[in-house]
Structures are given as C-alpha cells and as structure tokens.
Short mmCIF file of C-alpha atoms and ligand atoms in Angstrom, two decimals:
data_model
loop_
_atom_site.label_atom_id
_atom_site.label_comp_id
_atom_site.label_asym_id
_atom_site.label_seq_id
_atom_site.Cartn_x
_atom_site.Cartn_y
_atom_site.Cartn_z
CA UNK P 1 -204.66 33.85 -27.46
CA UNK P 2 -201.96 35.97 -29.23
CA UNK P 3 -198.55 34.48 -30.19
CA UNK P 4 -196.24 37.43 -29.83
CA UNK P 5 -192.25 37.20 -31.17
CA UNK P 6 -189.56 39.27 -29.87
CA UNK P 7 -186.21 39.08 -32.41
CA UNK P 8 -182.87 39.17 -30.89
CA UNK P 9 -182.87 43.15 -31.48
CA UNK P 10 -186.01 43.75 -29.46
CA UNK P 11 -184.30 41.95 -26.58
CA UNK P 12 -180.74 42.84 -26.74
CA UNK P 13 -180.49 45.78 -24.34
CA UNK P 14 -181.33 45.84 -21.13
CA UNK P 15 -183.88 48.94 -21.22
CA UNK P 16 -185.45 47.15 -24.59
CA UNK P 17 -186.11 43.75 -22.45
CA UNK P 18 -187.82 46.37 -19.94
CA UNK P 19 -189.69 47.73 -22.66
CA UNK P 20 -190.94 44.95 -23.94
CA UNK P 21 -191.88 43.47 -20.67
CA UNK P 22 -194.30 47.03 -20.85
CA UNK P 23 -195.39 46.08 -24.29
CA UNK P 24 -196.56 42.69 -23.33
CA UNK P 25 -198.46 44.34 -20.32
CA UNK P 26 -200.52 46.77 -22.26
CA UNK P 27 -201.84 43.36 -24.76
CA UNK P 28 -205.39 42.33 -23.73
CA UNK P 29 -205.35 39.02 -23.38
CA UNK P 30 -203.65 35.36 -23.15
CA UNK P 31 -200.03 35.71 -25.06
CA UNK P 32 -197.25 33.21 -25.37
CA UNK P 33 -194.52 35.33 -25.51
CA UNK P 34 -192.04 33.46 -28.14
CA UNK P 35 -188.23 35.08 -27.77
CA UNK P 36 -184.57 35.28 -29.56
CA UNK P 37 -181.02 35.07 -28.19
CA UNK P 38 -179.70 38.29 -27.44
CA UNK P 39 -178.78 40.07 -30.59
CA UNK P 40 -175.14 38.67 -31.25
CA UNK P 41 -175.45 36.19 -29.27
CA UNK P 42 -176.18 33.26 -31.48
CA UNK P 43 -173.42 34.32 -34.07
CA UNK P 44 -170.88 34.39 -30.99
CA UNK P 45 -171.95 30.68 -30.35
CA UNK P 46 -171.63 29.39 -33.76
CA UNK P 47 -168.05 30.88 -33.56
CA UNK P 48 -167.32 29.34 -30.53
CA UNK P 49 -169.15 26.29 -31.84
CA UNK P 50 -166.64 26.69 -34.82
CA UNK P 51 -163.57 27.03 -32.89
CA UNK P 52 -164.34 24.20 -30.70
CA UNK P 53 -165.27 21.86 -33.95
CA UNK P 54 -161.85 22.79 -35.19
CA UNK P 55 -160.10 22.33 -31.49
CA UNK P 56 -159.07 25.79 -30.97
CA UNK P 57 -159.46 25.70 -27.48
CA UNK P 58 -158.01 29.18 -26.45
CA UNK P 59 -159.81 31.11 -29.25
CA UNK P 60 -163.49 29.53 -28.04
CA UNK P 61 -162.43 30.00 -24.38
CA UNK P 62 -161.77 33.88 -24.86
CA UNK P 63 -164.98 34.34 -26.71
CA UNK P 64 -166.97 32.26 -23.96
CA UNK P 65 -165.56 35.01 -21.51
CA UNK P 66 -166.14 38.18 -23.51
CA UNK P 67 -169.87 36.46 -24.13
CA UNK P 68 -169.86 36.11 -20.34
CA UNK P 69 -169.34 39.63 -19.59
CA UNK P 70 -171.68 41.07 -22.07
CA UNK P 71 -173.87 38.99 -19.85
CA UNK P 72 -172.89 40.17 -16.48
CA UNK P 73 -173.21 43.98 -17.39
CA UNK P 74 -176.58 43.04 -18.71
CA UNK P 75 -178.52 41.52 -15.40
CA UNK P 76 -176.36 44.36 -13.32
CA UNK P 77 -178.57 47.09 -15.50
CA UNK P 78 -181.50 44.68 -15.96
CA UNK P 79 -182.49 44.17 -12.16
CA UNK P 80 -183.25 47.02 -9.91
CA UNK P 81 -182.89 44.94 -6.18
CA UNK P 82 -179.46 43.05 -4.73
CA UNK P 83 -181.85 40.03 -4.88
CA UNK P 84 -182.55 39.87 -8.59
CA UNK P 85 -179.19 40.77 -9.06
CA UNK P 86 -178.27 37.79 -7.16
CA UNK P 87 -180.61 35.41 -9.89
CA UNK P 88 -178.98 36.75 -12.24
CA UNK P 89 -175.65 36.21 -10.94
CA UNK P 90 -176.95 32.22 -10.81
CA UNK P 91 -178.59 32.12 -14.35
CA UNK P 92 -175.09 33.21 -15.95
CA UNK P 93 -172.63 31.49 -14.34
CA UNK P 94 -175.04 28.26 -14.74
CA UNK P 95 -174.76 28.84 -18.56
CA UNK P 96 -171.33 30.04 -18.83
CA UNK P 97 -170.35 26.40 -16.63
CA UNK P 98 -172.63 24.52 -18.93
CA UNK P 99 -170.43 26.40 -21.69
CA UNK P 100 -167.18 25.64 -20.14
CA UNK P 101 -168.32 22.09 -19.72
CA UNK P 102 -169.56 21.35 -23.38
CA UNK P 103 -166.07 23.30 -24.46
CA UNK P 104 -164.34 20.73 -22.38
CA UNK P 105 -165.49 17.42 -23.53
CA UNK P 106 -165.66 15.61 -27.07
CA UNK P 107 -167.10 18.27 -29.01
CA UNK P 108 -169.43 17.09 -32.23
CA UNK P 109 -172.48 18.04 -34.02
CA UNK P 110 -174.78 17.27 -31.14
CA UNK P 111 -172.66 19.13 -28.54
CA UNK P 112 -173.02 22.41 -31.28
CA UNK P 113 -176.25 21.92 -31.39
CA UNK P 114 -176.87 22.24 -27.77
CA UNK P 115 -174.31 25.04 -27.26
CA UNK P 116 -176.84 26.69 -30.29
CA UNK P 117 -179.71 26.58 -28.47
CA UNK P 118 -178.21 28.23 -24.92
CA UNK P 119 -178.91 31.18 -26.30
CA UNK P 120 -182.54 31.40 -26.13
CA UNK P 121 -182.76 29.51 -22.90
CA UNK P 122 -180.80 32.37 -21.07
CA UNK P 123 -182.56 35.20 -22.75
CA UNK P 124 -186.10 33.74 -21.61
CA UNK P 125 -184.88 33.07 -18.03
CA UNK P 126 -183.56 36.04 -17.92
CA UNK P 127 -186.64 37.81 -19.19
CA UNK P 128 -189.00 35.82 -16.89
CA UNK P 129 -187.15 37.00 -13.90
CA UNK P 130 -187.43 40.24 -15.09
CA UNK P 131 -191.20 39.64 -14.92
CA UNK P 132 -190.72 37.92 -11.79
CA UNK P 133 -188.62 40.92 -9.92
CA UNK P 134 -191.66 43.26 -11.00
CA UNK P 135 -194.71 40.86 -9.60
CA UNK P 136 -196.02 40.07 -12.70
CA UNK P 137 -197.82 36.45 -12.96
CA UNK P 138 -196.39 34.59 -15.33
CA UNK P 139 -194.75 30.99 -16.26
CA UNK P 140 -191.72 29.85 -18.44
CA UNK P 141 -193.07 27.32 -21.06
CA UNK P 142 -189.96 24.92 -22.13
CA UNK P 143 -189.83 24.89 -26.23
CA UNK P 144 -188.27 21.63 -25.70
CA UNK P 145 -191.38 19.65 -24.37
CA UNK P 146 -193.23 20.52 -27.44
CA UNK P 147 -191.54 21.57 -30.77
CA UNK P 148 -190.31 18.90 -32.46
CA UNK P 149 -189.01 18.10 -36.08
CA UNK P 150 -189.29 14.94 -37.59
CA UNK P 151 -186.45 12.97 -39.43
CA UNK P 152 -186.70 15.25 -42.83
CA UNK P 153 -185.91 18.26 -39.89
CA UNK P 154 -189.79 19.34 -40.61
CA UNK P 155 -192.23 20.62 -37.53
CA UNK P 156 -194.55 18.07 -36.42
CA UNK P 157 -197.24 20.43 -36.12
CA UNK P 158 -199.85 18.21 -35.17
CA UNK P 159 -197.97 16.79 -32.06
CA UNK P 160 -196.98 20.24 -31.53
CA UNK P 161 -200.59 20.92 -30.89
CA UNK P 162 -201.23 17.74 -29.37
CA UNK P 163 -198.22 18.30 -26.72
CA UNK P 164 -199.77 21.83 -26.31
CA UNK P 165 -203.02 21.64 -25.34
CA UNK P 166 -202.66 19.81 -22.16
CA UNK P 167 -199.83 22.31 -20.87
CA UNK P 168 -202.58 24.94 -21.79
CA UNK P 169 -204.71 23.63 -20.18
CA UNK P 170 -203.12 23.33 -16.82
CA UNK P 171 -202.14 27.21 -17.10
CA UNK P 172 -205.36 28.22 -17.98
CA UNK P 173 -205.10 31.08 -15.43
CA UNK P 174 -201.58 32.55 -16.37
CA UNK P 175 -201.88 35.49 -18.67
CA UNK P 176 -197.92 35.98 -19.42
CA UNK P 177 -196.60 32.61 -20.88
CA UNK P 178 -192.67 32.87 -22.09
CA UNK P 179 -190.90 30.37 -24.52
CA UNK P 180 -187.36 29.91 -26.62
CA UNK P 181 -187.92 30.32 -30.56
CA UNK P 182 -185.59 28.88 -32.91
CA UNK P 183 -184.87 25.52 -30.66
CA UNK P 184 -186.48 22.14 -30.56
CA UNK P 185 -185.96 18.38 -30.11
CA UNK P 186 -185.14 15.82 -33.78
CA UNK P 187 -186.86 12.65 -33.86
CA UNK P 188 -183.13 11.30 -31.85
CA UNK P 189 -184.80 13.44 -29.07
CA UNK P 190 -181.49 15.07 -29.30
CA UNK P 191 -181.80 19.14 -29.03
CA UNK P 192 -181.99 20.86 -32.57
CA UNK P 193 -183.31 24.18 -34.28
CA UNK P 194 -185.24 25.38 -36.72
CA UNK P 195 -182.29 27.18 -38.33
CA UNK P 196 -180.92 30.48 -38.32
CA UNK P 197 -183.78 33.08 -37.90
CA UNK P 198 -185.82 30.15 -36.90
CA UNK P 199 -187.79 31.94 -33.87
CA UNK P 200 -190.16 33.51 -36.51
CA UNK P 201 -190.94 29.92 -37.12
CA UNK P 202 -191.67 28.91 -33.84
CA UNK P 203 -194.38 31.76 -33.21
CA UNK P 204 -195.98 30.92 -36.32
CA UNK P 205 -195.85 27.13 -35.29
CA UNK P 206 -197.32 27.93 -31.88
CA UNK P 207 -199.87 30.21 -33.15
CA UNK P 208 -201.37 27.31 -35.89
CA UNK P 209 -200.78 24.99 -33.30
CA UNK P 210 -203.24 26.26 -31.15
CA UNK P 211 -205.20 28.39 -33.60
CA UNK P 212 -203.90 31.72 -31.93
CA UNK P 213 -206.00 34.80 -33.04
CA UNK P 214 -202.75 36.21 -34.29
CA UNK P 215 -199.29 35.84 -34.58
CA UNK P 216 -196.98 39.01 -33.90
CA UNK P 217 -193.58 39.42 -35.32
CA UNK P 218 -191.62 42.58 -33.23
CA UNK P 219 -188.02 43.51 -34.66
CA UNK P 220 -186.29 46.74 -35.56
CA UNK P 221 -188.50 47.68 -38.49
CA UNK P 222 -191.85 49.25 -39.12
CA UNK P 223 -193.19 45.77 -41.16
CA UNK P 224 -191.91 44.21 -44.32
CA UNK P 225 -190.41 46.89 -46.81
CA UNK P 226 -191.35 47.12 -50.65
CA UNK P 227 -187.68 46.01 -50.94
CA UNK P 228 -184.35 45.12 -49.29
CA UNK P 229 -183.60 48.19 -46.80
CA UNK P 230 -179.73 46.50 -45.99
CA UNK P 231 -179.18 47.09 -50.00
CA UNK P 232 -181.22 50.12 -51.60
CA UNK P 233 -181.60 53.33 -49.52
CA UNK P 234 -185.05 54.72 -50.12
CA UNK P 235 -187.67 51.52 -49.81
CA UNK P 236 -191.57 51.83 -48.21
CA UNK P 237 -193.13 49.38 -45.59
CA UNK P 238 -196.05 47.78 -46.94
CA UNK P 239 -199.55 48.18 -45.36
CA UNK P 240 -201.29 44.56 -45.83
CA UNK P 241 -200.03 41.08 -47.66
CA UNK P 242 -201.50 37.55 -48.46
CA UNK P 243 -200.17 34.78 -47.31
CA UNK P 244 -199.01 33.97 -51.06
CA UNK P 245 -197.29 37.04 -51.50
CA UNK P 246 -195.16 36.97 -47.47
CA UNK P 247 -194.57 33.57 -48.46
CA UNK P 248 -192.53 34.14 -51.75
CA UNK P 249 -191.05 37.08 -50.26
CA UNK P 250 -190.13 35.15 -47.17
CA UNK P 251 -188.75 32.36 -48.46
CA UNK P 252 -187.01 34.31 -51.51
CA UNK P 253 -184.84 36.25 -49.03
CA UNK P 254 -186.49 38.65 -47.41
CA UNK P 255 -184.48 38.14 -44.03
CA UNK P 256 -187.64 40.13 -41.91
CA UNK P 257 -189.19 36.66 -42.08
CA UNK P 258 -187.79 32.94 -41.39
CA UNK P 259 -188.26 31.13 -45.08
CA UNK P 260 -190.90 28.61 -43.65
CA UNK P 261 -192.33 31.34 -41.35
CA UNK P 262 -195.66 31.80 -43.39
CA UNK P 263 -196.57 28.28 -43.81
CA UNK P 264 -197.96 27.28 -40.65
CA UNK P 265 -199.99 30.19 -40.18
CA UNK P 266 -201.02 30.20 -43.78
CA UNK P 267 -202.74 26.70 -42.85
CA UNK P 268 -205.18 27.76 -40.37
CA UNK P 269 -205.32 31.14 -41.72
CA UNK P 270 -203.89 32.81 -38.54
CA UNK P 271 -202.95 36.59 -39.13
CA UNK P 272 -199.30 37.04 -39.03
CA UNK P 273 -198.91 40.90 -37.94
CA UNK P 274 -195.08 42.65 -38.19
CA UNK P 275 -194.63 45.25 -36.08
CA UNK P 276 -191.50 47.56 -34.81
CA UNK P 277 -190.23 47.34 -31.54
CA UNK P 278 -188.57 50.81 -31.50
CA UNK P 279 -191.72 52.54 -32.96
CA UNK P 280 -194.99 50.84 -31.62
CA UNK P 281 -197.24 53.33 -33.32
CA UNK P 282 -195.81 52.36 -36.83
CA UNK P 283 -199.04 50.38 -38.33
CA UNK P 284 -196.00 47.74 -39.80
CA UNK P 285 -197.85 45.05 -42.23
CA UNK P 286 -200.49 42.33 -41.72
CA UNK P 287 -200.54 39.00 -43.45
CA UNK P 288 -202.94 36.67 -43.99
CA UNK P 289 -205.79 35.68 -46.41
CA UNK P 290 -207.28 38.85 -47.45
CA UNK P 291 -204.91 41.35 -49.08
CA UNK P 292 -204.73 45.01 -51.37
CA UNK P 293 -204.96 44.72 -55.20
CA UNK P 294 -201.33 46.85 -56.77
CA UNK P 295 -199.18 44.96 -59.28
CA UNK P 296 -196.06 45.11 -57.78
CA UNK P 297 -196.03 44.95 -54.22
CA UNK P 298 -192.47 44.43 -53.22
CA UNK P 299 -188.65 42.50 -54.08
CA UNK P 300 -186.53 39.93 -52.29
CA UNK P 301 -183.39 39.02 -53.48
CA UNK P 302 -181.94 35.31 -52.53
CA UNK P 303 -177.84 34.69 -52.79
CA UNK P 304 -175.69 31.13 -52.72
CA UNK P 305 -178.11 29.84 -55.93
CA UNK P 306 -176.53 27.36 -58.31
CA UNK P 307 -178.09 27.16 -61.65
CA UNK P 308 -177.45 23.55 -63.41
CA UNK P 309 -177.83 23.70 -67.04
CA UNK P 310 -178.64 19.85 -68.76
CA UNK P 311 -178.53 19.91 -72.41
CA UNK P 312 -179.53 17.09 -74.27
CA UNK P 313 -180.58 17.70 -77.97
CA UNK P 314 -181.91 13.72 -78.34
CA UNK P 315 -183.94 13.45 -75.18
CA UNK P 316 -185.04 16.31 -73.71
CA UNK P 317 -188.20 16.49 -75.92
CA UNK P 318 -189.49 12.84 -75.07
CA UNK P 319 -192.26 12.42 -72.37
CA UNK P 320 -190.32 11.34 -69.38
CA UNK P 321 -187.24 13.05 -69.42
CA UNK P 322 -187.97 15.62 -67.25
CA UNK P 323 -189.40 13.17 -64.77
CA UNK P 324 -185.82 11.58 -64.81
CA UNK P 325 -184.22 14.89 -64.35
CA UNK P 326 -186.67 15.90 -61.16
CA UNK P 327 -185.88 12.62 -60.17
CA UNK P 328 -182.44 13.22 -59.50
CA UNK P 329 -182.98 16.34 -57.30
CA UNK P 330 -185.85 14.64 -55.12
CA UNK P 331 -182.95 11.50 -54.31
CA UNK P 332 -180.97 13.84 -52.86
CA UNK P 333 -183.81 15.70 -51.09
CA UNK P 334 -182.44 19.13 -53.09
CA UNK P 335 -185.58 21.17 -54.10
CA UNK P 336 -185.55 23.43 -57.30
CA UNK P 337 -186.46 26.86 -57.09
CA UNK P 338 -186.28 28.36 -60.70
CA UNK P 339 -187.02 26.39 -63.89
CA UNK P 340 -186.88 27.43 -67.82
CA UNK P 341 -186.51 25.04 -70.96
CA UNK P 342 -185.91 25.55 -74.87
CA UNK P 343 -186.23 22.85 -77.10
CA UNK P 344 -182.50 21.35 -76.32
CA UNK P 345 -181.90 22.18 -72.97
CA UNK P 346 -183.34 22.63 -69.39
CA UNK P 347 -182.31 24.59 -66.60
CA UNK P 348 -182.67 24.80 -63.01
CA UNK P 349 -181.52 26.46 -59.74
CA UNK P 350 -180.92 25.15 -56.63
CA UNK P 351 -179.58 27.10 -52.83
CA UNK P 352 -178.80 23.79 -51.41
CA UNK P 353 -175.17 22.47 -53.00
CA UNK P 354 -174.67 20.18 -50.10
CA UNK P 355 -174.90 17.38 -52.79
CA UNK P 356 -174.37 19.33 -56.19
CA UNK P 357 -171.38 17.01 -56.89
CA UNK P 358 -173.07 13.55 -56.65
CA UNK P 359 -176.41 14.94 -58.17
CA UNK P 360 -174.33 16.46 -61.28
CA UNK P 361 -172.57 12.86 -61.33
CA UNK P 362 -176.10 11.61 -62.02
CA UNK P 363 -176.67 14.09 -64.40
CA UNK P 364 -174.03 13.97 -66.80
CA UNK P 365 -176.11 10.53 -67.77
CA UNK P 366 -178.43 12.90 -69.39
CA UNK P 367 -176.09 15.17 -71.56
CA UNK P 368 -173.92 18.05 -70.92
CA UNK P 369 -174.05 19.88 -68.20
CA UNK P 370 -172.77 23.69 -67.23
CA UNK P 371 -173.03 24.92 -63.67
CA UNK P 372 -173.13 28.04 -62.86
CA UNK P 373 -172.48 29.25 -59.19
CA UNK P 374 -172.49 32.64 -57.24
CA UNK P 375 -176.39 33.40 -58.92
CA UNK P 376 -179.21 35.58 -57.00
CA UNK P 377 -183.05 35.22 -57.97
CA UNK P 378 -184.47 38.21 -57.43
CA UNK P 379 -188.43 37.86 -56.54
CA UNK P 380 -190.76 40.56 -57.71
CA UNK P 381 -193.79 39.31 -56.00
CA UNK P 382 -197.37 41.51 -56.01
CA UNK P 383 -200.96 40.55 -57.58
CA UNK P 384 -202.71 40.31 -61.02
CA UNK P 385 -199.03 40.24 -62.62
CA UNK P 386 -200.54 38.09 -65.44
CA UNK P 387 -203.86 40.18 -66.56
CA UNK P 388 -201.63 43.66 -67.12
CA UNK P 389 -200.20 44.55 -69.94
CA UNK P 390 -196.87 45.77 -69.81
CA UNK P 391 -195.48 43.96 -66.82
CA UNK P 392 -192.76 42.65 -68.25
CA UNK P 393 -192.20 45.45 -70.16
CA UNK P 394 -191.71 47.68 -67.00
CA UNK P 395 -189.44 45.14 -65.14
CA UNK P 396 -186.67 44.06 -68.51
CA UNK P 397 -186.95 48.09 -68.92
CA UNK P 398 -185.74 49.00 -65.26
CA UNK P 399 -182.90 46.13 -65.91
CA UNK P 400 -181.90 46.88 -69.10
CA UNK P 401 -178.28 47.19 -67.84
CA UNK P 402 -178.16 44.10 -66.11
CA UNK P 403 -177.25 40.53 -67.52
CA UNK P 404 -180.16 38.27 -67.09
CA UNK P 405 -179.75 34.49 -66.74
CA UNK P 406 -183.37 33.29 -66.37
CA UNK P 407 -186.53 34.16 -66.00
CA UNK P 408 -189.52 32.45 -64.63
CA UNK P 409 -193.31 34.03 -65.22
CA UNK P 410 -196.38 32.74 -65.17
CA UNK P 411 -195.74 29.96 -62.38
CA UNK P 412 -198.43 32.02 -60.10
CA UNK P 413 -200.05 35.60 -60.04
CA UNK P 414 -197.51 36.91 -57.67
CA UNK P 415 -194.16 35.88 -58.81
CA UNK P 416 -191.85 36.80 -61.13
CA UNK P 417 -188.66 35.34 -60.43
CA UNK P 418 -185.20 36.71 -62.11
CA UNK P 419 -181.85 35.27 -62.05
CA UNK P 420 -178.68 37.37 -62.11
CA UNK P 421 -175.34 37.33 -60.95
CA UNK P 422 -174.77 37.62 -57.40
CA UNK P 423 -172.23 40.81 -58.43
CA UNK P 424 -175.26 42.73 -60.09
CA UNK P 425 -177.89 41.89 -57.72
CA UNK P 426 -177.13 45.43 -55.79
CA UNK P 427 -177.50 47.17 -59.04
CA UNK P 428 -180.38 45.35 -60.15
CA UNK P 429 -182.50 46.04 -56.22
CA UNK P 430 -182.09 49.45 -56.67
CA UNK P 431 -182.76 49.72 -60.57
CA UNK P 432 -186.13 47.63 -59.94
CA UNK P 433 -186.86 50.21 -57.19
CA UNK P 434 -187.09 53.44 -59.35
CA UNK P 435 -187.91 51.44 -62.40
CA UNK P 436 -191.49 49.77 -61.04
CA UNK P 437 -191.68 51.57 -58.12
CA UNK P 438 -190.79 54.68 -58.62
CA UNK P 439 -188.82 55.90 -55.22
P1 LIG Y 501 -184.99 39.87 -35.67
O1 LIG Y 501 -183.68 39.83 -34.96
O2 LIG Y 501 -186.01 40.71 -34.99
O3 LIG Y 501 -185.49 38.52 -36.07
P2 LIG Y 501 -183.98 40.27 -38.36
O4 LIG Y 501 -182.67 40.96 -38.41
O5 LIG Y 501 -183.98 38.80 -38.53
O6 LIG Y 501 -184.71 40.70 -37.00
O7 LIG Y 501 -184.99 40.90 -39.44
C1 LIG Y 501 -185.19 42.29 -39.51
C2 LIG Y 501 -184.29 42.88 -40.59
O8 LIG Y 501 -184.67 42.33 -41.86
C3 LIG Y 501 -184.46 44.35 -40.78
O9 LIG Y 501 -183.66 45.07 -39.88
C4 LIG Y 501 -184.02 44.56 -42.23
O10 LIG Y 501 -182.70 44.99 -42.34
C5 LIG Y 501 -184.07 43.16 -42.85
N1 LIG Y 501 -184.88 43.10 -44.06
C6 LIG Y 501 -184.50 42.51 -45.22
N2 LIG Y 501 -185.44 42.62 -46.16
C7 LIG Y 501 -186.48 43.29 -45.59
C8 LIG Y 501 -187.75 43.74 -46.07
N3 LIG Y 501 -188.17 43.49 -47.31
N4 LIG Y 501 -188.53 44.41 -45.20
C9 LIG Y 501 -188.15 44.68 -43.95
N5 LIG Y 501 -186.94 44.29 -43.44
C10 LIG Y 501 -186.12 43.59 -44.25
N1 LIG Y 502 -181.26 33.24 -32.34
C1 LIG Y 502 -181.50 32.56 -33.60
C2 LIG Y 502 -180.66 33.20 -34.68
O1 LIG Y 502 -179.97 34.17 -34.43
C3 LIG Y 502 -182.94 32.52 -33.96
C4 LIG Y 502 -183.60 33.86 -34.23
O2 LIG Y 502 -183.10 34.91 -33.81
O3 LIG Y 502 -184.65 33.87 -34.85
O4 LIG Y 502 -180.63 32.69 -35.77
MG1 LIG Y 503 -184.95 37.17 -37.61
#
C-alpha cells in the first residue's frame, strides 16, 4: 500500500485536481490518497475564524461569500456533465450553510476548530466526485473515525492502526481510497488538527500506521532544497536523506515538511518520498534509513525563538541545578531547542512563549535572567560533521558578518544549530549558501 499526499497547491486548480486524479491512476497499487484544503483556503478560514472570535460579523460574512465563489467557479470547471455539476452545486452550498450556521451561533474555540477542518472535508468530496464523474472505483475514508490525538494533542498511533485495520479490511477490493490530512478528533472527541501544515503528518501517520511501503509527499517543488528557496535565490534539491537529517530539517523550519512529519515514518522505517506535482519526472528526494555520505547537506532556518538567559554565579556549578532549571520548562510542557553554558550562566531557547511569563517568574528564583526575543536558529544539518576538520571553520567563515548569539555542536552528527537575530537570518541563508555550499 502507498500513502500518497497532495498539498493544498497540488489541488488548488481545477485542471491540477484533474491531474492528479491522472497521477493517482498511473500508481500500481493500493493508495490512500491523503489531501489539503484548497490552497488559500485554510488561511481564509482562520480569518474568518478570527473575525468571528472577535464578533465582526460583516467582515467574516463577506469573506464566507468571496470563499463561496472561489468555490462555485471551481466545480463549474471541475465537472464536465450538468449532473456532476449539479453535486457540486450540493457539496458547496452544504458547506457554505454549515459556514453560515457556525458564523451564526456562539462562536468559541471548538466552533474554530470545526470551521478549520471544513476545508479538507470539501476538497476530498469534491475530489472523490471527480473520481466518481469519471467511473473510477473508489471510496472516501473519513479522517475523523481514525486519527486521533490524545490529551498532550499527540497522535495515538497505535489506535490509529488499530481503528485502521478493520476499515481496511472491509475495502480490501478498492484500489483508490481518499482521506482529509491535517484534521482529527482530541481525546473530548471534539474535532481538532494536527496544526498548520499538518496533512504531511497525517500521510506519514497513515503510512506507519499500517506499515505502507511508502509515504509520498506531492507539492510545488522538485523535493527538499539544500536551503530555503522563499529566502536565497539559487538553492539545489537534494537527491536522498535519513530520517535524522529530514527530521532536523523538518522540524527546524523547513516549511516542505510538517515539524513532526518524519517521526512516524521514521518508527517503522517507512520511506518518505517528496515529489513535485508540476514536474513528475523531477527525481525530488527520498527519506528514510539509508542515506549519501557529504558534510553539509542542507539549512533550515526557524523564526519566533526566545532565548532565556539564567545567570547564577553561586549555583549554576552544583549537581542539580540544571535539573531545577529543565524542571521549570517540562511544568509548563515548553520544550528547549538550543542549549549552551559557561561557568556562570546557562542559556536556552524556546518557540513556544505561550507561558514565557510564568516560567521566567519561576526563574528569577535562580538568578538573573535576560530574555531575548525575535531570535532564528538556523540548522545546518548533513553527516560526519564531527570527524572533519574544518567544519566549523567553513561555517563562522561564511558568517563572519553576522552577530552570533549561540551555538550548539556536537549534540549529534548532523546538526549544527546557530542562533541569530531574526533581522540577519536573510543575510546569514544566503551567506551559508556560497560560503559551504558554494552556489
Ligand atoms: P503544500 O501546500 O504542498 O503542503 P508547502 O507550501 O507547505 O506545500 O511546502 C512547499 C514549500 O516549502 C515550497 O514551495 C517552498 O517554498 C517551501 N520550502 C521551504 N524550505 C524548503 C526546502 N528546504 N526545500 C524545499 N521547499 C522548501
Ligand atoms: N490545510 C492545512 C493548512 O493549510 C493543512 C495542510 O495544508 O497541510 O495548514
Ligand atoms: Mg505543507
């Protein structure tokens, strides 16, 4: 069985849902076919979400109609006979009620979270009645009878798979099956997501879930890029990865790839192929357990870090003071990314600041604190970065010109982790890019 992920690019046209419907045909095989909102789509819902949060009534109920006829244009190029068109009539003005009907009651979190999640139930009905209108067997598979999070918002992978099997079971002779990423039920039962991007996370879930010969990511780019193409102009897509190395590029920014994507699959050692919609030739990059030797293999650059610097000249020495410290962050469930000591101080970054005020509360028990916000770590992640020579050397020459706040080496093989400014992480992407790799 292959797990194969469409992103909200790959499904945001009309002709592009047709072409991937052709794509999906030419795959030998069983495939759960895991897809995204329409591109846009989800950002017009949290601003609608926003506007209804914040009771602006006539602001969410004019973006509910443009959203509405984006829609309509859509199905009238995306069906070819009056009867298809006449589904697709039903499928958007049942959303676009349910949308007028959420807008019109007591709006809260759990209403937002539902509006959230319209988005990839419409793109998969849509898609399946694509499939439908053009006889080809196949079966909508709700995301919300088997992904679930638990009450720390994690996957519960093993009931995932436990939920799955049985449904698998029953379809055993349906080729095509089609599911919603990104969504999922809490441990309320109430309707939830994975977060934003989170549909890469639901085809790797699915694919370690039921062991799926490989899990393919298709968006608008030939596979993950030696560095960020949004911010430096001449980057490289990268032929093959571990599992280590798409992790810490994943979950250190690179936005090709949900944070958690890697994890699952990583597990049960599932290949994790990315490949480009627009360009199905392009080899893209596969992940997974096997992977080239080169020292640096590619960057990822992370914004919104905090870095929290504790400075204690009587304690931080004694056995048990870091303990104390860690102990703080793991109260307020706020993991630390970066990490560097000297003999009187410690410090550490975080991304999540939800509770930066009561944790630095705690804190100040310790000694004296500084905080520093607006900070990107910039990941330099490849192989054998500790058994060169000159590694280092090569990466603190390409910065030279760039203020460096800390640096953490030596944690693994693959990771070198730098934290700058957010205001020179532009300059430092593209400096890193001729400095170590030359382009
Ligand atoms: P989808 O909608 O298919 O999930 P995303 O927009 O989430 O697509 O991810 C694809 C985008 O990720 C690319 O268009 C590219 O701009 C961006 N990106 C950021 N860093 C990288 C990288 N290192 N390699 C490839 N793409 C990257
Ligand atoms: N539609 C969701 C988002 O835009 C999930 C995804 O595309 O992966 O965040
Ligand atoms: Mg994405």
């Amino acid at each position: 069985m292959l797990v194969v992920k469409f992103g909200g690019t790959s499904v945001g046209k009309p002709e592009r849902m047709k072409k991937i419907a052709n794509l999906v045909l030419t795959m030998p095989g069983k495939k759960i076919v895991v897809l995204s909102a329409l591109s846009g789509t989800t950002n017009t819902l949290v601003r609608i979400g926003d506007h209804l949060i914040a009771e602006r009534h006539t602001a969410a109920h004019q973006e509910i109609a443009e959203l509405e006829k984006h829609y309509l244009q859509f199905i009238n190029e995306l069906y070819e006979s009056e009867a298809y068109q006449a589904i697709g009539q039903e499928i958007v003005s049942r959303y676009f009620s349910l949308f007028r009907l959420l807008a019109a009651g007591k709006f809260d979190d759990r209403s937002y979270r539902e509006l959230l999640a319209q988005g990839e139930l419409i793109s998969t009905e849509l898609f399946y009645h694509h499939l439908q209108e053009r006889k080809v067997s196949a079966r909508l598979l709700p995301a919300l009878h088997f992904m679930s999070i638990d009450e720390n918002q994690e996957p519960e992978l093993e009931k995932i798979s436990e939920r799955l099997k049985p449904i698998l079971e029953t379809l055993n002779n349906i080729d095509i099956l089609v599911t919603q990423g990104y969504i999922c039920r809490n441990h309320r039962n109430e309707i939830d997501n994975l977060k934003r991007g989170g549909s890469d996370y639901t085809a790797s879930l699915i694919g370690a879930a039921i062991r799926a010969e490989e899990i393919q990511i298709w968006t608008d780019i030939d596979g993950m890029h030696n560095n960020d193409p949004r911010i430096v102009k001449k980057t490289i897509p990268i032929a093959e990865l571990t599992f280590d190395e798409a992790s810490e590029l994943a979950y250190f920014g690179a936005k090709i790839l949900h944070p958690s994507t890697i994890v699952p699959a990583q597990k049960y050692h599932v290949p994790v192929r990315l490949k480009n919609t627009m360009d199905e030739k392009a080899a893209g990059t596969i992940i997974s357990d096997k992977g080239s030797r080169g020292q640096f293999k590619a960057i990822a650059a992370k914004d919104g870090i905090t870095a929290i610097n504790i400075k204690s000249s009587r304690m931080l020495l004694a056995y048990g003071f870091l303990r104390k410290v860690f102990e703080v962050f793991e109260r307020y469930k706020t993991p630390i990314d970066m990490i560097s000591t000297s003999e009187v101080a410690v410090s550490v970054t975080i991304d999540d600041s939800k509770n930066l005020s009561s944790i630095l509360e705690e804190l100040r028990g310790f000694g004296t604190i500084e905080v520093d916000t607006k900070q990107s770590i910039i990941c330099i992640v490849g192989n054998m970065l500790l058994e060169k020579e000159g590694v280092l050397k090569d990466v603190f020459h390409a910065l030279a010109t760039v203020p460096i706040r800390m640096v953490s080496y030596g944690g693994s093989q693959n990771n070198i982790s730098i934290l700058v400014d957010t205001n020179q992480k532009d300059k430092a992407l593209n400096l890193l890019n001729e400095g170590i790799f030359h382009l």
